[in-house]
PDB file of C-alpha atoms in Angstrom:
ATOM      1  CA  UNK A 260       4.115 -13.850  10.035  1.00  0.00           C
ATOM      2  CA  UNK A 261       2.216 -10.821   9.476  1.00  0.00           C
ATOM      3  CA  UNK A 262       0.658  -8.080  11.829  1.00  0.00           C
ATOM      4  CA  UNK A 263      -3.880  -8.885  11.874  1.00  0.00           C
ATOM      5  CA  UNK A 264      -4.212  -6.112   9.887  1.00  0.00           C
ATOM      6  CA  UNK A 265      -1.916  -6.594   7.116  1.00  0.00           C
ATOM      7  CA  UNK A 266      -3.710  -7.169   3.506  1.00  0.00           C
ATOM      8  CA  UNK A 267      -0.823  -9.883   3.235  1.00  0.00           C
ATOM      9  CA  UNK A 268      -2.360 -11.396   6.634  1.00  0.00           C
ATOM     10  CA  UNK A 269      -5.298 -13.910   5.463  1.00  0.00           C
ATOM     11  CA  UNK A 270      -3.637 -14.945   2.058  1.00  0.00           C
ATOM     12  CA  UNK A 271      -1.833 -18.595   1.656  1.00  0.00           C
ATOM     13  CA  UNK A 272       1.385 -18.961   1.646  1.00  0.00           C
ATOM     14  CA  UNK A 273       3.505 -21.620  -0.169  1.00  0.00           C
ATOM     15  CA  UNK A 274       6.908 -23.130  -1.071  1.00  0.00           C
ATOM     16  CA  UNK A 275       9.207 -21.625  -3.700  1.00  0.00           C
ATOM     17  CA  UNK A 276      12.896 -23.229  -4.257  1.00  0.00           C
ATOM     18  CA  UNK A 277      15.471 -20.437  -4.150  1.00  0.00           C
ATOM     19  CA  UNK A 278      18.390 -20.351  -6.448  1.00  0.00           C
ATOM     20  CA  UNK A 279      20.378 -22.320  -3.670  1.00  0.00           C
ATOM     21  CA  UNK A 280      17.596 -24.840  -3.802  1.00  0.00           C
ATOM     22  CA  UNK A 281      16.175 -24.092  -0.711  1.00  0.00           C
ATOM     23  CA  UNK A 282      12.392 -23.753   0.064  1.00  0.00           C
ATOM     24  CA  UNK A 283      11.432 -20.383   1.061  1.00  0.00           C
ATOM     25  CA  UNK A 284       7.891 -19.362   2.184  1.00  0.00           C
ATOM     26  CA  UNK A 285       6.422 -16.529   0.222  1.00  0.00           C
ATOM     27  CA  UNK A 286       2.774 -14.920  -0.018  1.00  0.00           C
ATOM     28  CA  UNK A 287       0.987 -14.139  -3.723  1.00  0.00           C
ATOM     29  CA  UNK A 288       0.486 -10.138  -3.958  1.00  0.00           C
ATOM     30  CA  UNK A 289      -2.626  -8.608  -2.250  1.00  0.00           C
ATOM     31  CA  UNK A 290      -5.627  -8.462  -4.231  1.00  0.00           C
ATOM     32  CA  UNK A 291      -6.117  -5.002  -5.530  1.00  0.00           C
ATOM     33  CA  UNK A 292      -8.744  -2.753  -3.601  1.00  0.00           C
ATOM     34  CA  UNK A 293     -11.327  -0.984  -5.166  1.00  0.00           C
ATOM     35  CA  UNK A 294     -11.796   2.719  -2.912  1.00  0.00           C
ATOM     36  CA  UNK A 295     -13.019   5.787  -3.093  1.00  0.00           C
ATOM     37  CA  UNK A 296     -11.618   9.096  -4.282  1.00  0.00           C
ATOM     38  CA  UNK A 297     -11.988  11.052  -1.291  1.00  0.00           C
ATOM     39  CA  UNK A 298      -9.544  14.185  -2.781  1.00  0.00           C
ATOM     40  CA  UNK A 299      -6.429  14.929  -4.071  1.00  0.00           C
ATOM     41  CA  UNK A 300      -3.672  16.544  -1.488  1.00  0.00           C
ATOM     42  CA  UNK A 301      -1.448  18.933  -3.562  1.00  0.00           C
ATOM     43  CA  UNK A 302       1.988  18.085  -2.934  1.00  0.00           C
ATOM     44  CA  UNK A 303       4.766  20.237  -1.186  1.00  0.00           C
ATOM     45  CA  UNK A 304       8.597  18.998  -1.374  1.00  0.00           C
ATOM     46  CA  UNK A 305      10.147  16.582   1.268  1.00  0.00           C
ATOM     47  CA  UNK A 306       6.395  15.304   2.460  1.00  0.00           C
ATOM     48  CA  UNK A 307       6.632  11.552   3.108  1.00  0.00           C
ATOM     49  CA  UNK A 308       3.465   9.353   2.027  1.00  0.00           C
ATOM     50  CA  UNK A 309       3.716   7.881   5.451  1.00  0.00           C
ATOM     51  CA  UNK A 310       2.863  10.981   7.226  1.00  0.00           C
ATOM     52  CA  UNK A 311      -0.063  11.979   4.572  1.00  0.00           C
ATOM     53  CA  UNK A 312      -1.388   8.150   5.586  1.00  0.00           C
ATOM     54  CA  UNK A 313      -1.507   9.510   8.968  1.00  0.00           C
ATOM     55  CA  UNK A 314      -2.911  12.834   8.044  1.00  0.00           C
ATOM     56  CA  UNK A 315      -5.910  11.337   5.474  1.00  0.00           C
ATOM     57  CA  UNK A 316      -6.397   8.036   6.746  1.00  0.00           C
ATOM     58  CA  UNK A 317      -5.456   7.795  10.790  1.00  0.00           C
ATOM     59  CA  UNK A 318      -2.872   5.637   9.740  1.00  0.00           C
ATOM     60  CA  UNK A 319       0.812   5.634   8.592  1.00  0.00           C
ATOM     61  CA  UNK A 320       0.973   1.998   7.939  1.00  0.00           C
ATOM     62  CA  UNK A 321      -1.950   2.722   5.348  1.00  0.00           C
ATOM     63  CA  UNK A 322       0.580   4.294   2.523  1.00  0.00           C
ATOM     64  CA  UNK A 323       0.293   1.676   0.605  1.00  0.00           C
ATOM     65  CA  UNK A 324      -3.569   2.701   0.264  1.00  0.00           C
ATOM     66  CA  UNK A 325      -2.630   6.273  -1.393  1.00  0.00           C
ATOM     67  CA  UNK A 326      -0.229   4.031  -3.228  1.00  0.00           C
ATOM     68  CA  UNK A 327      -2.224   1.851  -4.991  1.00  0.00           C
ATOM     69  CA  UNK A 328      -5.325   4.157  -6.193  1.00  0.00           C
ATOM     70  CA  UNK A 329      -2.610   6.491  -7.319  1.00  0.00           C
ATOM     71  CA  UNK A 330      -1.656   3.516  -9.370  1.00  0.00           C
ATOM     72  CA  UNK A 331       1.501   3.321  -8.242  1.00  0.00           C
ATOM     73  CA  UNK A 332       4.010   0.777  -8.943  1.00  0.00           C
ATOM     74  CA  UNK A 333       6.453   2.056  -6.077  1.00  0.00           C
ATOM     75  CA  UNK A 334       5.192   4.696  -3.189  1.00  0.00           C
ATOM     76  CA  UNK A 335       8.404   7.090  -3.928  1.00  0.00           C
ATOM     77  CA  UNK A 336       7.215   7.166  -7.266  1.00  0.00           C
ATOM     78  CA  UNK A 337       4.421   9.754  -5.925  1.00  0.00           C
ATOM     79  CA  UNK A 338       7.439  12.159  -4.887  1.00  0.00           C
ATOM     80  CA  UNK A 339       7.310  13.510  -8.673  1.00  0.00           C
ATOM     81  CA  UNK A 340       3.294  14.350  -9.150  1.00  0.00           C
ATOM     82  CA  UNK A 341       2.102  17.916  -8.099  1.00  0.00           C
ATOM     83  CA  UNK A 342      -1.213  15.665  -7.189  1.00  0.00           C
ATOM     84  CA  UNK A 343      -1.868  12.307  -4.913  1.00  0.00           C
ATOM     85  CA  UNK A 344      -5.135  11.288  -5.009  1.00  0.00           C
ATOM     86  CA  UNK A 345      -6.133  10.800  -1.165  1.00  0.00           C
ATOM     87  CA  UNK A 346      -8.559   7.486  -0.837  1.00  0.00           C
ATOM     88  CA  UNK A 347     -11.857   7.728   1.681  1.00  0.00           C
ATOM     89  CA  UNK A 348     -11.209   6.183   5.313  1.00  0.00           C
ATOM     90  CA  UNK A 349     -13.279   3.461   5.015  1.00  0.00           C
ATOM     91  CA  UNK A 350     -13.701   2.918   1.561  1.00  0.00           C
ATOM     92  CA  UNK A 351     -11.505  -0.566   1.320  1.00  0.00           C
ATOM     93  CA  UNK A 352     -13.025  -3.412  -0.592  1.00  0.00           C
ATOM     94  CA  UNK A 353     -11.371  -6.349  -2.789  1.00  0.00           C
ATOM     95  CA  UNK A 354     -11.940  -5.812  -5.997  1.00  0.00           C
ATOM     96  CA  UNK A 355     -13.141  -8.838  -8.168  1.00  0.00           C
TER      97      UNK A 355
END
């Protein structure tokens, strides 16, 4: 269902009645991470988190990481701040 290196890939999933009655599959939200602050990238207009991810972290699919220690409810809510805080590489650990 998900790609091996999704933070959605190892979690349970489990049967939720839609409001058709049907049962539909879903996945509980990823655990937050606990990383570290590597820097903050001052933001210019029309720069896309995706390509930062690529830029900071080797990886686009990684927005999400920028994202969350940003604390970050949606990703285009970073679009506004003069700041994003840039997470290390390999700093990724569950928190709990």
């Amino acid at each position: 269902m998900f790609e091996r290196h999704s933070r959605y890939a190892n979690l349970p999933t489990y049967l939720v009645p839609d409001r058709r009655g049907r049962q539909v599959a879903v996945v509980p939200s990823a655990p937050a991470l606990e990383q570290a602050l590597a820097g903050y990238h001052v933001r210019k207009d029309g720069q896309r988190l995706d390509l930062l991810a690529g830029r900071y972290l080797d990886d686009a699919t990684a927005f999400w990481r920028i994202a969350e220690l940003a604390d970050a409810m949606l990703p285009d809510a970073l679009n506004v701040t003069d700041e994003i805080p840039v997470p290390q590489k390999a700093s990724m650990k569950r928190a709990g």
